[in-house]
PDB file of C-alpha atoms in Angstrom:
ATOM      1  CA  GLN A   1     -22.169  48.749  63.498  1.00 73.00           C
ATOM      2  CA  SER A   2     -19.783  47.703  60.741  1.00 85.00           C
ATOM      3  CA  ALA A   3     -20.182  48.817  57.157  1.00 92.00           C
ATOM      4  CA  LEU A   4     -21.746  46.418  54.703  1.00 97.00           C
ATOM      5  CA  THR A   5     -19.229  44.626  52.475  1.00 98.00           C
ATOM      6  CA  GLN A   6     -19.111  45.391  48.763  1.00 98.00           C
ATOM      7  CA  PRO A   7     -16.430  44.537  46.208  1.00 98.00           C
ATOM      8  CA  ALA A   8     -14.187  47.563  45.777  1.00 98.00           C
ATOM      9  CA  SER A   9     -14.307  47.344  42.004  1.00 98.00           C
ATOM     10  CA  LEU A  10     -15.959  45.484  39.147  1.00 98.00           C
ATOM     11  CA  SER A  11     -15.760  45.706  35.413  1.00 97.00           C
ATOM     12  CA  GLY A  12     -17.883  44.719  32.446  1.00 97.00           C
ATOM     13  CA  SER A  13     -18.270  45.318  28.736  1.00 97.00           C
ATOM     14  CA  PRO A  14     -21.033  47.312  27.068  1.00 97.00           C
ATOM     15  CA  GLY A  15     -24.151  45.209  26.678  1.00 97.00           C
ATOM     16  CA  GLN A  16     -23.167  42.727  29.368  1.00 97.00           C
ATOM     17  CA  SER A  17     -24.778  42.238  32.766  1.00 98.00           C
ATOM     18  CA  ILE A  18     -22.980  42.589  36.065  1.00 98.00           C
ATOM     19  CA  THR A  19     -23.987  41.954  39.657  1.00 98.00           C
ATOM     20  CA  ILE A  20     -22.739  43.890  42.669  1.00 98.00           C
ATOM     21  CA  SER A  21     -22.992  42.083  45.993  1.00 98.00           C
ATOM     22  CA  CYS A  22     -23.556  43.622  49.410  1.00 98.00           C
ATOM     23  CA  THR A  23     -22.985  41.400  52.422  1.00 98.00           C
ATOM     24  CA  GLY A  24     -24.212  42.217  55.890  1.00 98.00           C
ATOM     25  CA  SER A  25     -25.410  40.222  58.862  1.00 97.00           C
ATOM     26  CA  ASN A  26     -28.473  39.069  60.760  1.00 96.00           C
ATOM     27  CA  SER A  27     -28.517  42.532  62.318  1.00 96.00           C
ATOM     28  CA  ASP A  28     -29.229  44.299  59.039  1.00 97.00           C
ATOM     29  CA  ILE A  29     -29.766  42.747  55.601  1.00 97.00           C
ATOM     30  CA  GLY A  30     -30.692  39.364  57.035  1.00 97.00           C
ATOM     31  CA  ASN A  31     -33.364  40.827  59.291  1.00 96.00           C
ATOM     32  CA  TYR A  32     -35.081  43.432  57.102  1.00 96.00           C
ATOM     33  CA  ASN A  33     -36.133  44.113  53.537  1.00 97.00           C
ATOM     34  CA  HIS A  34     -35.083  47.754  54.009  1.00 98.00           C
ATOM     35  CA  VAL A  35     -32.189  47.425  51.584  1.00 98.00           C
ATOM     36  CA  SER A  36     -31.471  50.131  49.029  1.00 98.00           C
ATOM     37  CA  TRP A  37     -28.963  50.932  46.282  1.00 98.00           C
ATOM     38  CA  TYR A  38     -27.475  54.226  45.082  1.00 98.00           C
ATOM     39  CA  GLN A  39     -25.547  55.454  42.083  1.00 98.00           C
ATOM     40  CA  GLN A  40     -23.126  58.335  42.482  1.00 98.00           C
ATOM     41  CA  HIS A  41     -21.366  60.101  39.660  1.00 97.00           C
ATOM     42  CA  PRO A  42     -18.231  62.128  40.530  1.00 95.00           C
ATOM     43  CA  GLY A  43     -19.008  65.426  42.181  1.00 92.00           C
ATOM     44  CA  LYS A  44     -22.730  64.684  42.351  1.00 94.00           C
ATOM     45  CA  ALA A  45     -25.114  63.660  45.087  1.00 95.00           C
ATOM     46  CA  PRO A  46     -26.068  59.969  45.149  1.00 97.00           C
ATOM     47  CA  LYS A  47     -29.249  58.872  43.402  1.00 97.00           C
ATOM     48  CA  LEU A  48     -31.650  56.211  44.677  1.00 98.00           C
ATOM     49  CA  LEU A  49     -31.824  53.247  42.295  1.00 98.00           C
ATOM     50  CA  ILE A  50     -33.547  50.519  44.320  1.00 98.00           C
ATOM     51  CA  TYR A  51     -35.495  50.534  47.582  1.00 98.00           C
ATOM     52  CA  GLU A  52     -37.006  47.740  49.680  1.00 98.00           C
ATOM     53  CA  VAL A  53     -34.692  45.212  47.997  1.00 98.00           C
ATOM     54  CA  THR A  54     -36.432  45.097  44.607  1.00 98.00           C
ATOM     55  CA  ASN A  55     -38.372  48.310  43.971  1.00 98.00           C
ATOM     56  CA  ARG A  56     -37.380  50.994  41.478  1.00 98.00           C
ATOM     57  CA  PRO A  57     -38.387  54.628  42.010  1.00 97.00           C
ATOM     58  CA  SER A  58     -40.171  56.367  39.176  1.00 96.00           C
ATOM     59  CA  GLY A  59     -37.791  57.203  36.346  1.00 96.00           C
ATOM     60  CA  ILE A  60     -35.177  54.525  37.078  1.00 97.00           C
ATOM     61  CA  SER A  61     -34.430  52.242  34.152  1.00 97.00           C
ATOM     62  CA  ASP A  62     -35.553  48.615  34.382  1.00 97.00           C
ATOM     63  CA  ARG A  63     -31.948  47.697  33.521  1.00 98.00           C
ATOM     64  CA  PHE A  64     -31.387  48.031  37.274  1.00 98.00           C
ATOM     65  CA  SER A  65     -32.771  45.268  39.484  1.00 98.00           C
ATOM     66  CA  GLY A  66     -32.280  44.164  43.082  1.00 98.00           C
ATOM     67  CA  SER A  67     -32.523  40.935  45.022  1.00 98.00           C
ATOM     68  CA  LYS A  68     -31.641  39.455  48.379  1.00 98.00           C
ATOM     69  CA  SER A  69     -30.705  36.052  49.761  1.00 98.00           C
ATOM     70  CA  GLY A  70     -29.968  35.645  53.441  1.00 97.00           C
ATOM     71  CA  ASN A  71     -27.485  38.284  54.562  1.00 98.00           C
ATOM     72  CA  THR A  72     -26.491  39.294  51.025  1.00 98.00           C
ATOM     73  CA  ALA A  73     -28.217  41.743  48.721  1.00 98.00           C
ATOM     74  CA  SER A  74     -27.389  42.199  45.050  1.00 98.00           C
ATOM     75  CA  LEU A  75     -27.759  44.858  42.391  1.00 98.00           C
ATOM     76  CA  THR A  76     -27.811  43.669  38.791  1.00 98.00           C
ATOM     77  CA  ILE A  77     -27.234  46.047  35.900  1.00 98.00           C
ATOM     78  CA  SER A  78     -28.159  44.598  32.528  1.00 98.00           C
ATOM     79  CA  GLY A  79     -27.239  45.952  29.121  1.00 98.00           C
ATOM     80  CA  LEU A  80     -24.257  47.860  30.490  1.00 98.00           C
ATOM     81  CA  GLN A  81     -23.795  51.346  29.083  1.00 97.00           C
ATOM     82  CA  THR A  82     -20.807  53.651  29.301  1.00 97.00           C
ATOM     83  CA  ASP A  83     -22.795  56.007  31.502  1.00 97.00           C
ATOM     84  CA  ASP A  84     -23.111  53.223  34.094  1.00 98.00           C
ATOM     85  CA  GLU A  85     -19.412  53.623  34.824  1.00 98.00           C
ATOM     86  CA  THR A  86     -19.389  55.160  38.297  1.00 98.00           C
ATOM     87  CA  ASP A  87     -19.746  54.324  42.017  1.00 98.00           C
ATOM     88  CA  TYR A  88     -22.522  52.260  43.591  1.00 98.00           C
ATOM     89  CA  TYR A  89     -23.496  51.938  47.261  1.00 98.00           C
ATOM     90  CA  CYS A  90     -25.861  49.690  49.169  1.00 98.00           C
ATOM     91  CA  ALA A  91     -27.545  50.541  52.464  1.00 98.00           C
ATOM     92  CA  SER A  92     -29.657  48.756  55.045  1.00 98.00           C
ATOM     93  CA  TYR A  93     -31.690  49.487  58.132  1.00 97.00           C
ATOM     94  CA  THR A  94     -30.389  47.710  61.228  1.00 97.00           C
ATOM     95  CA  THR A  95     -31.674  46.173  64.441  1.00 95.00           C
ATOM     96  CA  PHE A  96     -30.061  49.069  66.290  1.00 94.00           C
ATOM     97  CA  ASN A  97     -32.608  51.405  64.665  1.00 94.00           C
ATOM     98  CA  THR A  98     -29.860  52.918  62.557  1.00 96.00           C
ATOM     99  CA  TRP A  99     -28.810  52.715  58.920  1.00 97.00           C
ATOM    100  CA  VAL A 100     -25.523  51.489  57.495  1.00 98.00           C
ATOM    101  CA  PHE A 101     -23.909  51.852  54.065  1.00 98.00           C
ATOM    102  CA  GLY A 102     -21.641  49.569  52.121  1.00 98.00           C
ATOM    103  CA  GLY A 103     -18.135  50.701  51.330  1.00 97.00           C
ATOM    104  CA  GLY A 104     -18.976  51.312  47.687  1.00 98.00           C
ATOM    105  CA  THR A 105     -18.148  49.630  44.375  1.00 98.00           C
ATOM    106  CA  LYS A 106     -16.438  51.339  41.470  1.00 98.00           C
ATOM    107  CA  LEU A 107     -17.831  49.995  38.208  1.00 98.00           C
ATOM    108  CA  THR A 108     -15.741  50.221  35.073  1.00 98.00           C
ATOM    109  CA  VAL A 109     -17.313  49.694  31.659  1.00 97.00           C
ATOM    110  CA  LEU A 110     -14.530  48.604  29.337  1.00 91.00           C
TER     111      LEU A 110
ATOM    112  CA  GLN B   1     -38.465  69.435  41.171  1.00 46.00           C
ATOM    113  CA  VAL B   2     -35.961  70.250  43.867  1.00 47.00           C
ATOM    114  CA  GLN B   3     -37.121  68.858  47.174  1.00 63.00           C
ATOM    115  CA  VAL B   4     -34.168  69.492  49.457  1.00 63.00           C
ATOM    116  CA  VAL B   5     -32.306  72.785  49.322  1.00 63.00           C
ATOM    117  CA  GLN B   6     -28.848  72.749  50.816  1.00 62.00           C
ATOM    118  CA  TYR B   7     -25.758  74.578  49.677  1.00 66.00           C
ATOM    119  CA  GLY B   8     -22.646  76.265  50.864  1.00 72.00           C
ATOM    120  CA  THR B   9     -19.139  75.722  52.050  1.00 80.00           C
ATOM    121  CA  GLU B  10     -17.455  76.504  55.325  1.00 84.00           C
ATOM    122  CA  VAL B  11     -14.041  76.326  56.891  1.00 88.00           C
ATOM    123  CA  SER B  12     -13.925  75.651  60.625  1.00 89.00           C
ATOM    124  CA  LYS B  13     -11.135  75.160  63.106  1.00 93.00           C
ATOM    125  CA  PRO B  14     -10.505  72.009  65.143  1.00 95.00           C
ATOM    126  CA  GLY B  15     -12.494  72.037  68.351  1.00 95.00           C
ATOM    127  CA  ALA B  16     -15.157  74.359  66.981  1.00 94.00           C
ATOM    128  CA  SER B  17     -18.820  73.580  66.303  1.00 94.00           C
ATOM    129  CA  VAL B  18     -20.815  73.933  63.117  1.00 93.00           C
ATOM    130  CA  LYS B  19     -24.554  73.985  62.520  1.00 93.00           C
ATOM    131  CA  LEU B  20     -25.707  73.100  59.013  1.00 92.00           C
ATOM    132  CA  SER B  21     -29.192  73.748  57.696  1.00 90.00           C
ATOM    133  CA  CYS B  22     -31.380  72.182  55.071  1.00 88.00           C
ATOM    134  CA  LYS B  23     -34.729  73.472  53.841  1.00 85.00           C
ATOM    135  CA  ALA B  24     -37.523  71.342  52.458  1.00 80.00           C
ATOM    136  CA  SER B  25     -38.815  73.228  49.452  1.00 76.00           C
ATOM    137  CA  VAL B  26     -41.805  71.268  48.257  1.00 74.00           C
ATOM    138  CA  TYR B  27     -43.174  69.278  51.162  1.00 74.00           C
ATOM    139  CA  SER B  28     -43.715  69.622  54.906  1.00 73.00           C
ATOM    140  CA  LEU B  29     -41.029  68.337  57.247  1.00 70.00           C
ATOM    141  CA  THR B  30     -43.752  66.682  59.279  1.00 68.00           C
ATOM    142  CA  SER B  31     -44.341  64.291  56.377  1.00 79.00           C
ATOM    143  CA  SER B  32     -40.863  62.730  56.246  1.00 86.00           C
ATOM    144  CA  HIS B  33     -37.925  61.565  58.291  1.00 92.00           C
ATOM    145  CA  MET B  34     -34.780  63.526  57.431  1.00 92.00           C
ATOM    146  CA  HIS B  35     -31.315  61.974  57.441  1.00 96.00           C
ATOM    147  CA  TRP B  36     -27.807  63.381  57.417  1.00 96.00           C
ATOM    148  CA  VAL B  37     -25.163  61.502  55.445  1.00 98.00           C
ATOM    149  CA  ARG B  38     -21.565  62.554  54.982  1.00 98.00           C
ATOM    150  CA  GLN B  39     -18.772  61.679  52.565  1.00 97.00           C
ATOM    151  CA  ALA B  40     -15.137  62.411  53.262  1.00 96.00           C
ATOM    152  CA  PRO B  41     -12.953  63.182  50.228  1.00 94.00           C
ATOM    153  CA  GLY B  42     -12.276  59.991  48.302  1.00 95.00           C
ATOM    154  CA  HIS B  43     -14.326  57.908  50.718  1.00 97.00           C
ATOM    155  CA  GLY B  44     -17.741  56.280  50.851  1.00 97.00           C
ATOM    156  CA  LEU B  45     -21.053  57.346  52.302  1.00 98.00           C
ATOM    157  CA  GLU B  46     -21.553  57.422  56.057  1.00 98.00           C
ATOM    158  CA  TRP B  47     -24.914  57.647  57.803  1.00 98.00           C
ATOM    159  CA  MET B  48     -24.810  60.093  60.715  1.00 98.00           C
ATOM    160  CA  GLY B  49     -28.344  60.134  61.994  1.00 97.00           C
ATOM    161  CA  MET B  50     -31.950  61.090  61.404  1.00 96.00           C
ATOM    162  CA  SER B  51     -34.712  63.329  62.671  1.00 93.00           C
ATOM    163  CA  ALA B  52     -38.158  61.723  62.683  1.00 89.00           C
ATOM    164  CA  ASP B  53     -41.173  63.250  60.968  1.00 80.00           C
ATOM    165  CA  ILE B  54     -43.175  63.703  64.145  1.00 78.00           C
ATOM    166  CA  GLY B  55     -42.078  64.827  67.567  1.00 75.00           C
ATOM    167  CA  ASP B  56     -38.467  65.261  68.586  1.00 81.00           C
ATOM    168  CA  THR B  57     -37.334  61.707  67.922  1.00 91.00           C
ATOM    169  CA  THR B  58     -33.779  61.402  66.687  1.00 94.00           C
ATOM    170  CA  ARG B  59     -31.410  58.506  66.121  1.00 95.00           C
ATOM    171  CA  TYR B  60     -27.672  58.833  65.743  1.00 97.00           C
ATOM    172  CA  ALA B  61     -24.910  56.526  64.600  1.00 96.00           C
ATOM    173  CA  GLN B  62     -22.945  55.356  67.608  1.00 95.00           C
ATOM    174  CA  LYS B  63     -19.851  57.035  66.224  1.00 96.00           C
ATOM    175  CA  PHE B  64     -21.442  60.471  66.585  1.00 97.00           C
ATOM    176  CA  GLN B  65     -23.341  59.993  69.847  1.00 95.00           C
ATOM    177  CA  GLY B  66     -22.647  62.921  72.166  1.00 96.00           C
ATOM    178  CA  ARG B  67     -21.160  65.057  69.410  1.00 97.00           C
ATOM    179  CA  VAL B  68     -24.126  65.609  67.101  1.00 98.00           C
ATOM    180  CA  THR B  69     -27.584  67.099  67.505  1.00 97.00           C
ATOM    181  CA  MET B  70     -30.270  67.106  64.835  1.00 95.00           C
ATOM    182  CA  THR B  71     -33.250  69.404  65.144  1.00 92.00           C
ATOM    183  CA  ARG B  72     -36.025  70.780  62.973  1.00 89.00           C
ATOM    184  CA  ASP B  73     -38.005  74.008  62.789  1.00 87.00           C
ATOM    185  CA  THR B  74     -41.442  73.292  61.365  1.00 83.00           C
ATOM    186  CA  SER B  75     -42.272  77.009  61.103  1.00 86.00           C
ATOM    187  CA  THR B  76     -39.548  77.460  58.484  1.00 86.00           C
ATOM    188  CA  ASN B  77     -39.543  73.864  57.203  1.00 86.00           C
ATOM    189  CA  THR B  78     -35.843  73.580  57.997  1.00 87.00           C
ATOM    190  CA  VAL B  79     -33.736  70.856  59.599  1.00 89.00           C
ATOM    191  CA  TYR B  80     -30.420  71.449  61.330  1.00 92.00           C
ATOM    192  CA  MET B  81     -27.401  69.331  62.163  1.00 94.00           C
ATOM    193  CA  GLU B  82     -24.918  70.577  64.747  1.00 95.00           C
ATOM    194  CA  LEU B  83     -21.566  68.818  64.997  1.00 96.00           C
ATOM    195  CA  ARG B  84     -19.289  69.734  67.901  1.00 96.00           C
ATOM    196  CA  SER B  85     -15.637  69.260  68.774  1.00 96.00           C
ATOM    197  CA  LEU B  86     -14.674  69.266  65.123  1.00 96.00           C
ATOM    198  CA  ARG B  87     -11.629  67.310  63.988  1.00 96.00           C
ATOM    199  CA  SER B  88      -9.753  67.276  60.727  1.00 95.00           C
ATOM    200  CA  ASP B  89     -11.369  63.964  59.800  1.00 96.00           C
ATOM    201  CA  ASP B  90     -14.764  65.669  59.904  1.00 96.00           C
ATOM    202  CA  THR B  91     -13.786  67.308  56.613  1.00 95.00           C
ATOM    203  CA  ALA B  92     -16.458  66.050  54.246  1.00 95.00           C
ATOM    204  CA  VAL B  93     -19.479  66.843  52.137  1.00 95.00           C
ATOM    205  CA  TYR B  94     -22.566  66.710  54.330  1.00 96.00           C
ATOM    206  CA  TYR B  95     -25.861  65.754  52.713  1.00 95.00           C
ATOM    207  CA  CYS B  96     -29.341  66.289  54.015  1.00 93.00           C
ATOM    208  CA  VAL B  97     -31.606  63.531  52.676  1.00 94.00           C
ATOM    209  CA  ARG B  98     -35.351  62.987  52.714  1.00 93.00           C
ATOM    210  CA  ASP B  99     -36.409  59.487  53.720  1.00 94.00           C
ATOM    211  CA  PHE B 100     -38.378  57.430  51.238  1.00 93.00           C
ATOM    212  CA  ALA B 101     -39.603  53.979  52.244  1.00 94.00           C
ATOM    213  CA  TRP B 102     -36.679  53.330  54.620  1.00 95.00           C
ATOM    214  CA  SER B 103     -34.222  54.543  52.019  1.00 97.00           C
ATOM    215  CA  PHE B 104     -32.516  57.822  51.126  1.00 97.00           C
ATOM    216  CA  GLY B 105     -34.866  59.285  48.559  1.00 94.00           C
ATOM    217  CA  SER B 106     -34.152  62.971  47.850  1.00 91.00           C
ATOM    218  CA  TRP B 107     -30.646  64.319  48.376  1.00 93.00           C
ATOM    219  CA  GLY B 108     -29.587  67.902  48.870  1.00 89.00           C
ATOM    220  CA  GLN B 109     -26.708  69.274  46.824  1.00 89.00           C
ATOM    221  CA  GLY B 110     -24.357  68.847  49.770  1.00 91.00           C
ATOM    222  CA  PHE B 111     -22.458  71.192  52.048  1.00 92.00           C
ATOM    223  CA  LEU B 112     -18.657  71.095  52.009  1.00 92.00           C
ATOM    224  CA  LEU B 113     -17.151  71.446  55.455  1.00 93.00           C
ATOM    225  CA  THR B 114     -13.387  71.793  55.784  1.00 93.00           C
ATOM    226  CA  VAL B 115     -11.843  71.517  59.234  1.00 94.00           C
ATOM    227  CA  SER B 116      -8.402  73.027  59.326  1.00 92.00           C
ATOM    228  CA  SER B 117      -6.299  75.162  61.595  1.00 90.00           C
TER     229      SER B 117
END
């Protein structure tokens, strides 16, 4: 099971919106809505941002939103803030009854 | 509200085995699947496997098949992950994570394992 594909890095300016893509296959993203997104600050455990493609857990800002089309899922962050500068990961359930992560995207807020 | 309690560091030698533990502090283990995810220094997240909420069902990433065993003790509300035949590239932070709607909901603080001779 190969890792999901994310851009290694992205950048944006405060106030802008950015979208992080996560590309898989018919064995994972394309076959299930069990796609999730995580934010991880340095030295900290990851935090769940989005689950089941579009849902936000309690306490997560509505600046974070998720979507999916075919084998690609996306995380959009609107109104970029300096605190958004960190690493983001996607994950998906697979037809092998396992889970797989993306390689991670480092977001820079210029 | 801390849900998953996990802490510590350990140094092990190549070829050895390690058994990490993780205690659920607020809920019963029988109410959630529990995953183990690791992160090598400077690298991304890697799913290792999971222990189901009921029964002894486990699922492991192919990469770890035959080298990992995940178990749970419902009397102490604790899950365990044993990794055998350790190699230097097993050096990583190991997270115990509570499942939430097919995602990784509540993360432990992580356990740093260093494999070195």
